[in-house]
Amino acid sequence: MRNKYLIAWGAAALALGIWLADAAAVPLPAAGGACVLFLLLGGAAVLTGRRGAAWGLCLLFLCAAGAARMGLDQLAWEGMSQRLVGASGTFSAVIASEGETRPGPEGYVRYAAEASSLRYDDGSVHSVRGTVYLYAPWKEGDAVLPPDTAVTVTGKLSPFRFYQNPGKMDLEHRYRSRRLIGRMYTKEPGAICAEGKAGAYPLEAAALRVRETVRQSFAPYMDPARLTVLMTLLFGGHYEALPEGVLEGFTATGIVHILSVSGSHVALLFGFLCLLGRWLRLSEKVTLPLAALAILAYAALAGFVPPVVRASIMGVLSVAALFFSREREAVLALAAAVFVMLLWDPLYLFDVSFQLSVGASAGIVLFYRPLFALLGRVRLFRWVREGTALALSAQLLTVPVVLYDFHRLPLYFALSNLFVTPLLEWAIIAGLLAALFSFLFLPLAGGLLQGTDYLLWAVLRGNALLASLPHASVSVGAMAPAESALYYGAVFLARTVSWWRANRRRAAGAAALLGGLLLACGVSYARRPLMEFFMPDLGPARAAVLTDGSRTVVWYRDSGLPYDIGERELRSVLEYKGLFHVDLFLGDFRKSRGASPFTLSLPIGEIWLAEGTADEAAAFTAGHPESRVRFFRRARLTLTGGMTAASDGAGWCLVNGDHAWLLDGGGGPMEDVALPTHRLWAGGAESFRQAVNRDTMKWFRPEAALYGGNATEAAGEDRDYFLLSGIPVGDPSLDGMVTLAWDGEVWTMEKYSPSGLTDDFFSIP
């Protein structure tokens, strides 16, 4: 191991320790003891001259230090006032950041407020530690309270509901990082009472005032829609305020990162300031420290979110590297930034923005030059080679993360980075200059803004054209762990080709590593289940999915709520599984009061709905004009491939060969259906009414059950029935998404846990 890369290895060891402590719940005393042990052993190795052992023990010490840092964070989290969840009274708090608004008929504003005390109805007052989300109705034109405002609000502190499904961003760790303990909803716009300035967040308040001043000075010179885009480009911000289609277009072309202040913004600002310093003939000893101060000031204006913090730290370290003539040590600057951030807050490791930011930065540092040299064999303009190499290197290390969290890959990201991103960067430079001149010489700022307005019009039109091309964004399921390992192994072996080709032993080791990864992928593919039957965690809504490789059947029961979170979770799970087409959709919208908001924007072959629910399902059927829609009360049909489906008007019984699946809608036994050997049940409680019908269970006699219940007493009695009857049961509200996989001989039940590890795993003969 080369000593100059010790900080990079140390950052990796620290991250590994944090992940292990979270996955295995390592207690703080054990982690602290391991730190002391490895430190003593490392000191002994140094004294005895065993340098290699000393480096290895140093990395083990940092790994244990990561676990200890995670333990300290756990202690701090346990010290928050989580016991107050469910309590009612009057809370005193201070707004900690800019309010986030959501326009529309049911618009609202959300504040992150640091709570200080709670006064109960009996007059007693208790101190509070933690941050709460405050929600209030909001419509365009209403005032939004600024940061550093002391407020009081009366209501009930509700818990957060984290839907435990794989293949999405980890909100639980993100909220814990922000010390969020709960949320409060108010029904009146004035329910959150302002009490004046608190003096706790003066920096955030000043940053917001500067941004609002800049926005107001820009407004006379730009189209309002494009002004919103420019403000988001300059300072990051609220995606919901962007014009319709802009966010989707940037996502489809793979340049959505430019809407958040990140490393590209810091690099752009730093490069511009260096050029400005040369033009003014300033020495580097003057230019570089001023550039570092400007980077920190810009980060403060944008808000210290993880990408901004990482980019700012790396920017300052890069400036220091240039100051001391060490400009080639970009790897160490990135590693130092990661190391410092994880020491400051170990939960950054689980934040997808941090993962993508570090992955893109590491990709550019490690692969830009080799890719640029490789493209040199093709006759292209230098700027084309530079842009293509930059786009490819930034995407290279983030592919598994993108597929896990978003399930889509943009195909035209190279074109957008060649033709759209440079123009957007010019818009950012012009916007920053206009912001500066708005305080010095407003007419010059106005001229810059008018030119920027035309530039943004052309850029947005061009990006929309790229996004509208066929297959601009390809839907791809998440990679299996073995596939991710093979991908990263192949990428890094390709990067170190000169290292392992120079020595036969290294080449043999590289071949063995690649062969082992290929073998692991082959075993993983061979062991894939022949059929899967799973129920995701959808809250009040309910769904079960059956897939056998040739057909996908989705059963969905609407929650009856005006805003259905179940649709978002269901689509995410389907895309995570690589299911981008539904052959048969069995819908139940009987609980809907009026038209259901459910749409599920995936291609669907046939839609079967309960008779009399045409009005409730109108929005759903209108969104699928290509689908064949049928309404049934009682039915018996045979599908292509031999599967039969029978309905009693409430639920469905699917039979295929030796397997049957009862999607229980609350009806009675379908005794005219001939049942095969293997039988699985799916259903759940309805309000305070039990879902488990004893007559149905005596007739169906399931081998296993997927129970989408709730927290009521009826749900507990239902689960007790399965347990007392010896029927394995999985409940998504308790266990996360539950999957039953058929390998040709037995059904295997897997219960998802938020850490990504299997919470329960057993076979059903």
Coordinates of N, CA and C in Angstrom, one line a residue, residues 381-524:
F381 N -13.1 16.5 -32.3 CA -12.6 17.8 -31.8 C -12.2 17.6 -30.3
R382 N -11.3 18.4 -29.9 CA -10.8 18.2 -28.5 C -11.9 18.5 -27.5
W383 N -12.7 19.5 -27.8 CA -13.8 19.8 -26.8 C -14.8 18.7 -26.7
V384 N -15.0 18.0 -27.9 CA -15.9 16.9 -27.8 C -15.3 15.7 -27.0
R385 N -14.1 15.5 -27.2 CA -13.4 14.4 -26.4 C -13.4 14.7 -24.9
E386 N -13.2 16.0 -24.6 CA -13.1 16.4 -23.2 C -14.5 16.3 -22.6
G387 N -15.6 16.8 -23.3 CA -16.9 16.7 -22.7 C -17.4 15.2 -22.6
T388 N -17.1 14.4 -23.6 CA -17.5 13.0 -23.5 C -16.8 12.3 -22.4
A389 N -15.5 12.5 -22.3 CA -14.7 11.8 -21.2 C -15.2 12.3 -19.9
L390 N -15.6 13.6 -19.7 CA -16.1 14.1 -18.5 C -17.4 13.4 -18.1
A391 N -18.3 13.4 -19.1 CA -19.7 12.8 -18.9 C -19.6 11.3 -18.5
L392 N -18.8 10.6 -19.3 CA -18.7 9.1 -19.0 C -18.0 8.9 -17.6
S393 N -16.9 9.6 -17.3 CA -16.3 9.3 -16.0 C -17.1 9.7 -14.8
A394 N -18.0 10.8 -15.0 CA -18.8 11.2 -13.9 C -19.9 10.1 -13.6
Q395 N -20.4 9.4 -14.7 CA -21.4 8.4 -14.5 C -20.9 7.1 -14.1
L396 N -19.6 6.8 -14.4 CA -19.1 5.4 -14.3 C -19.3 4.7 -13.0
L397 N -19.0 5.4 -11.9 CA -19.1 4.8 -10.6 C -20.5 5.0 -9.9
T398 N -21.4 5.7 -10.5 CA -22.7 5.9 -9.9 C -23.8 5.0 -10.5
V399 N -23.5 4.2 -11.5 CA -24.5 3.4 -12.1 C -25.3 2.5 -11.2
P400 N -24.6 1.7 -10.3 CA -25.4 0.8 -9.4 C -26.2 1.6 -8.4
V401 N -25.7 2.8 -8.0 CA -26.5 3.6 -7.0 C -27.8 4.2 -7.7
V402 N -27.6 4.7 -9.0 CA -28.7 5.2 -9.7 C -29.7 4.2 -10.0
L403 N -29.3 3.0 -10.4 CA -30.3 1.9 -10.7 C -31.0 1.5 -9.4
Y404 N -30.3 1.5 -8.3 CA -31.0 1.0 -7.0 C -32.1 2.1 -6.6
D405 N -31.7 3.3 -6.7 CA -32.6 4.4 -6.2 C -33.6 4.9 -7.2
F406 N -33.3 4.9 -8.5 CA -34.1 5.5 -9.5 C -34.5 4.6 -10.6
H407 N -33.8 3.5 -10.8 CA -34.2 2.4 -11.7 C -34.2 2.8 -13.2
R408 N -33.6 3.9 -13.5 CA -33.5 4.4 -14.9 C -32.1 4.9 -15.2
L409 N -31.8 4.8 -16.5 CA -30.5 5.3 -17.0 C -30.7 6.2 -18.2
P410 N -30.2 7.4 -18.1 CA -30.3 8.3 -19.3 C -29.4 7.9 -20.4
L411 N -29.9 7.8 -21.6 CA -29.0 7.4 -22.8 C -28.3 8.5 -23.4
Y412 N -28.8 9.7 -23.3 CA -28.3 10.8 -24.0 C -27.5 11.8 -23.1
F413 N -27.0 11.2 -22.0 CA -26.3 12.1 -21.0 C -25.0 12.7 -21.7
A414 N -24.4 12.0 -22.6 CA -23.2 12.5 -23.2 C -23.5 13.7 -24.1
L415 N -24.6 13.6 -24.8 CA -25.0 14.7 -25.7 C -25.4 15.9 -24.8
S416 N -26.2 15.7 -23.8 CA -26.6 16.8 -22.9 C -25.4 17.5 -22.2
N417 N -24.4 16.7 -21.8 CA -23.3 17.2 -21.2 C -22.4 18.0 -22.2
L418 N -22.5 17.6 -23.5 CA -21.7 18.3 -24.5 C -22.3 19.6 -24.9
F419 N -23.6 19.6 -25.0 CA -24.3 20.8 -25.6 C -25.2 21.6 -24.7
V420 N -25.7 20.9 -23.6 CA -26.6 21.6 -22.7 C -25.9 22.2 -21.5
T421 N -25.1 21.3 -20.9 CA -24.4 21.7 -19.6 C -23.5 22.9 -19.8
P422 N -22.6 22.9 -20.9 CA -21.8 24.1 -21.0 C -22.5 25.4 -21.1
L423 N -23.7 25.4 -21.8 CA -24.5 26.6 -21.9 C -25.1 27.0 -20.5
L424 N -25.5 25.9 -19.8 CA -26.0 26.2 -18.4 C -24.9 26.8 -17.5
E425 N -23.7 26.3 -17.7 CA -22.6 26.8 -16.9 C -22.4 28.3 -17.2
W426 N -22.5 28.7 -18.5 CA -22.4 30.1 -18.9 C -23.5 30.9 -18.2
A427 N -24.7 30.3 -18.2 CA -25.8 30.9 -17.5 C -25.6 31.1 -16.0
I428 N -24.9 30.1 -15.4 CA -24.6 30.3 -14.0 C -23.6 31.4 -13.8
I429 N -22.5 31.4 -14.6 CA -21.5 32.5 -14.5 C -22.2 33.9 -14.7
A430 N -23.0 34.0 -15.7 CA -23.7 35.2 -16.0 C -24.6 35.6 -14.8
G431 N -25.3 34.6 -14.2 CA -26.2 34.9 -13.1 C -25.4 35.3 -11.9
L432 N -24.2 34.7 -11.6 CA -23.4 35.1 -10.4 C -22.9 36.5 -10.6
L433 N -22.4 36.8 -11.9 CA -22.0 38.2 -12.1 C -23.1 39.2 -12.0
A434 N -24.3 38.8 -12.5 CA -25.4 39.7 -12.4 C -25.8 39.9 -10.9
A435 N -25.7 38.9 -10.1 CA -26.0 39.0 -8.7 C -25.0 40.0 -8.0
L436 N -23.7 39.9 -8.4 CA -22.7 40.8 -7.9 C -23.0 42.3 -8.3
F437 N -23.3 42.4 -9.6 CA -23.5 43.8 -10.2 C -24.8 44.4 -9.7
S438 N -25.7 43.5 -9.3 CA -27.0 44.1 -8.8 C -26.8 45.0 -7.6
F439 N -25.7 44.7 -6.9 CA -25.4 45.5 -5.7 C -24.5 46.7 -6.0
L440 N -23.9 46.6 -7.3 CA -22.9 47.7 -7.6 C -23.4 48.6 -8.8
F441 N -23.9 47.9 -9.8 CA -24.3 48.7 -11.0 C -25.5 48.0 -11.7
L442 N -26.7 48.3 -11.3 CA -27.9 47.5 -11.7 C -28.1 47.5 -13.2
P443 N -27.8 48.6 -14.0 CA -28.0 48.5 -15.5 C -27.2 47.4 -16.1
L444 N -25.9 47.2 -15.7 CA -25.1 46.2 -16.2 C -25.7 44.8 -15.9
A445 N -26.2 44.6 -14.7 CA -26.8 43.4 -14.3 C -28.0 43.1 -15.1
G446 N -28.8 44.1 -15.4 CA -30.0 43.9 -16.3 C -29.6 43.5 -17.7
G447 N -28.6 44.0 -18.2 CA -28.2 43.6 -19.6 C -27.7 42.1 -19.6
L448 N -27.0 41.8 -18.5 CA -26.5 40.3 -18.4 C -27.7 39.4 -18.3
L449 N -28.7 39.8 -17.5 CA -29.9 39.0 -17.3 C -30.8 38.8 -18.5
Q450 N -30.9 39.9 -19.3 CA -31.7 39.7 -20.5 C -31.0 38.8 -21.5
G451 N -29.7 38.8 -21.6 CA -29.0 37.8 -22.4 C -29.1 36.4 -21.9
T452 N -29.0 36.3 -20.5 CA -29.2 35.0 -19.9 C -30.6 34.5 -20.1
D453 N -31.6 35.3 -20.1 CA -33.0 34.9 -20.4 C -33.1 34.2 -21.7
Y454 N -32.5 34.8 -22.8 CA -32.6 34.2 -24.1 C -31.8 32.9 -24.1
L455 N -30.6 32.9 -23.4 CA -29.8 31.7 -23.4 C -30.6 30.6 -22.7
L456 N -31.2 30.8 -21.6 CA -32.0 29.8 -20.9 C -33.2 29.3 -21.8
W457 N -33.8 30.2 -22.5 CA -34.9 29.8 -23.4 C -34.4 28.7 -24.4
A458 N -33.3 29.1 -25.0 CA -32.7 28.1 -26.0 C -32.3 26.8 -25.4
V459 N -31.6 26.9 -24.2 CA -31.1 25.7 -23.5 C -32.3 24.8 -23.1
L460 N -33.3 25.4 -22.5 CA -34.5 24.6 -22.1 C -35.2 23.9 -23.3
R461 N -35.3 24.6 -24.4 CA -35.9 24.0 -25.6 C -35.1 22.9 -26.1
G462 N -33.7 23.1 -26.1 CA -32.9 22.0 -26.6 C -32.9 20.8 -25.7
N463 N -32.9 21.0 -24.4 CA -32.9 19.9 -23.5 C -34.2 19.1 -23.6
A464 N -35.3 19.9 -23.8 CA -36.7 19.2 -23.9 C -36.7 18.4 -25.2
L465 N -36.0 18.9 -26.3 CA -36.0 18.1 -27.5 C -35.2 16.8 -27.3
L466 N -34.1 16.9 -26.6 CA -33.3 15.6 -26.3 C -34.2 14.7 -25.4
A467 N -34.9 15.2 -24.4 CA -35.6 14.4 -23.5 C -36.8 13.7 -24.3
S468 N -37.3 14.3 -25.4 CA -38.4 13.8 -26.1 C -38.0 12.7 -27.1
L469 N -36.7 12.5 -27.3 CA -36.3 11.5 -28.2 C -36.7 10.1 -27.7
P470 N -36.9 9.1 -28.6 CA -37.2 7.8 -28.2 C -36.2 7.2 -27.2
H471 N -36.6 6.6 -26.2 CA -35.7 5.9 -25.2 C -34.7 6.8 -24.6
A472 N -35.1 8.1 -24.4 CA -34.2 9.0 -23.8 C -33.7 8.5 -22.4
S473 N -34.6 7.9 -21.7 CA -34.4 7.3 -20.4 C -34.8 5.9 -20.4
V474 N -33.9 5.0 -20.2 CA -34.1 3.5 -20.3 C -34.5 3.0 -18.9
S475 N -35.6 2.3 -18.8 CA -36.0 1.7 -17.5 C -35.2 0.4 -17.3
V476 N -34.5 0.3 -16.2 CA -33.6 -0.9 -15.8 C -33.9 -1.2 -14.4
G477 N -34.0 -2.4 -14.0 CA -34.2 -2.8 -12.6 C -32.9 -2.7 -11.9
A478 N -32.9 -2.8 -10.6 CA -31.7 -2.7 -9.7 C -30.8 -3.8 -10.0
M479 N -29.5 -3.6 -9.8 CA -28.5 -4.7 -9.9 C -28.5 -5.5 -8.6
A480 N -28.4 -6.8 -8.8 CA -28.2 -7.7 -7.7 C -26.8 -7.5 -7.1
P481 N -26.6 -7.8 -5.8 CA -25.3 -7.6 -5.1 C -24.1 -8.1 -5.9
A482 N -24.3 -9.4 -6.4 CA -23.2 -10.0 -7.2 C -22.9 -9.2 -8.5
E483 N -24.0 -8.7 -9.1 CA -23.8 -7.9 -10.3 C -23.1 -6.6 -10.0
S484 N -23.4 -6.0 -8.9 CA -22.8 -4.7 -8.6 C -21.3 -5.0 -8.3
A485 N -21.0 -6.1 -7.6 CA -19.6 -6.4 -7.3 C -18.8 -6.7 -8.6
L486 N -19.5 -7.4 -9.5 CA -18.8 -7.7 -10.8 C -18.6 -6.4 -11.6
Y487 N -19.5 -5.5 -11.5 CA -19.4 -4.2 -12.3 C -18.2 -3.4 -11.7
Y488 N -18.2 -3.2 -10.4 CA -17.1 -2.4 -9.8 C -15.8 -3.1 -10.0
G489 N -15.8 -4.5 -9.9 CA -14.5 -5.2 -10.1 C -14.0 -5.0 -11.5
A490 N -14.9 -5.1 -12.5 CA -14.4 -4.9 -13.9 C -13.9 -3.5 -14.1
V491 N -14.6 -2.5 -13.5 CA -14.3 -1.1 -13.7 C -12.9 -0.8 -13.2
F492 N -12.6 -1.3 -12.0 CA -11.3 -1.0 -11.3 C -10.2 -1.8 -11.9
L493 N -10.5 -3.0 -12.4 CA -9.5 -3.8 -13.1 C -9.1 -3.1 -14.4
A494 N -10.1 -2.6 -15.1 CA -9.8 -1.8 -16.3 C -9.0 -0.6 -16.0
R495 N -9.3 0.1 -14.9 CA -8.5 1.3 -14.5 C -7.1 1.0 -14.2
T496 N -6.8 -0.2 -13.6 CA -5.5 -0.6 -13.2 C -4.8 -1.5 -14.1
V497 N -5.2 -1.5 -15.4 CA -4.7 -2.5 -16.4 C -3.2 -2.5 -16.4
S498 N -2.6 -1.3 -16.4 CA -1.1 -1.2 -16.5 C -0.5 -1.8 -15.2
W499 N -1.2 -1.8 -14.1 CA -0.6 -2.3 -12.8 C -0.6 -3.9 -12.9
W500 N -1.7 -4.5 -13.3 CA -1.7 -6.0 -13.2 C -1.1 -6.6 -14.4
R501 N -1.1 -5.9 -15.6 CA -0.5 -6.6 -16.8 C 1.0 -6.6 -16.7
A502 N 1.6 -5.8 -15.8 CA 3.1 -5.7 -15.7 C 3.7 -6.9 -14.9
N503 N 2.8 -7.7 -14.3 CA 3.3 -8.8 -13.5 C 2.4 -10.0 -13.6
R504 N 3.0 -11.2 -13.8 CA 2.2 -12.4 -14.1 C 1.3 -12.7 -12.8
R505 N 1.9 -12.6 -11.6 CA 1.1 -12.9 -10.4 C -0.1 -11.9 -10.3
R506 N 0.2 -10.6 -10.6 CA -0.9 -9.7 -10.5 C -2.0 -10.0 -11.6
A507 N -1.6 -10.4 -12.7 CA -2.5 -10.7 -13.8 C -3.3 -11.9 -13.4
A508 N -2.6 -12.9 -12.8 CA -3.4 -14.1 -12.4 C -4.4 -13.8 -11.3
G509 N -4.0 -12.9 -10.4 CA -4.9 -12.5 -9.3 C -6.1 -11.8 -9.9
A510 N -5.8 -10.9 -10.9 CA -6.9 -10.1 -11.5 C -7.9 -11.1 -12.2
A511 N -7.3 -12.1 -12.9 CA -8.2 -13.0 -13.6 C -9.0 -13.9 -12.6
A512 N -8.3 -14.2 -11.5 CA -9.1 -15.0 -10.5 C -10.2 -14.2 -9.9
L513 N -9.9 -12.9 -9.6 CA -11.0 -12.0 -9.1 C -12.1 -11.9 -10.0
L514 N -11.8 -11.6 -11.3 CA -12.9 -11.5 -12.3 C -13.6 -12.8 -12.5
G515 N -12.9 -13.9 -12.5 CA -13.6 -15.2 -12.6 C -14.5 -15.5 -11.4
G516 N -14.0 -15.2 -10.2 CA -14.9 -15.4 -9.0 C -16.1 -14.5 -9.1
L517 N -16.0 -13.3 -9.5 CA -17.2 -12.4 -9.6 C -18.2 -12.9 -10.7
L518 N -17.6 -13.4 -11.8 CA -18.5 -14.0 -12.8 C -19.2 -15.2 -12.3
L519 N -18.5 -16.0 -11.6 CA -19.1 -17.2 -11.0 C -20.2 -16.9 -10.0
A520 N -19.9 -15.8 -9.2 CA -21.0 -15.4 -8.2 C -22.2 -14.9 -9.0
C521 N -22.0 -14.2 -10.1 CA -23.2 -13.7 -10.9 C -23.9 -14.9 -11.5
G522 N -23.1 -15.9 -11.9 CA -23.8 -17.1 -12.5 C -24.6 -17.8 -11.5
V523 N -24.1 -18.0 -10.3 CA -24.8 -18.7 -9.2 C -26.0 -17.9 -8.9
S524 N -25.9 -16.6 -8.8 CA -27.0 -15.7 -8.4 C -28.1 -15.8 -9.5

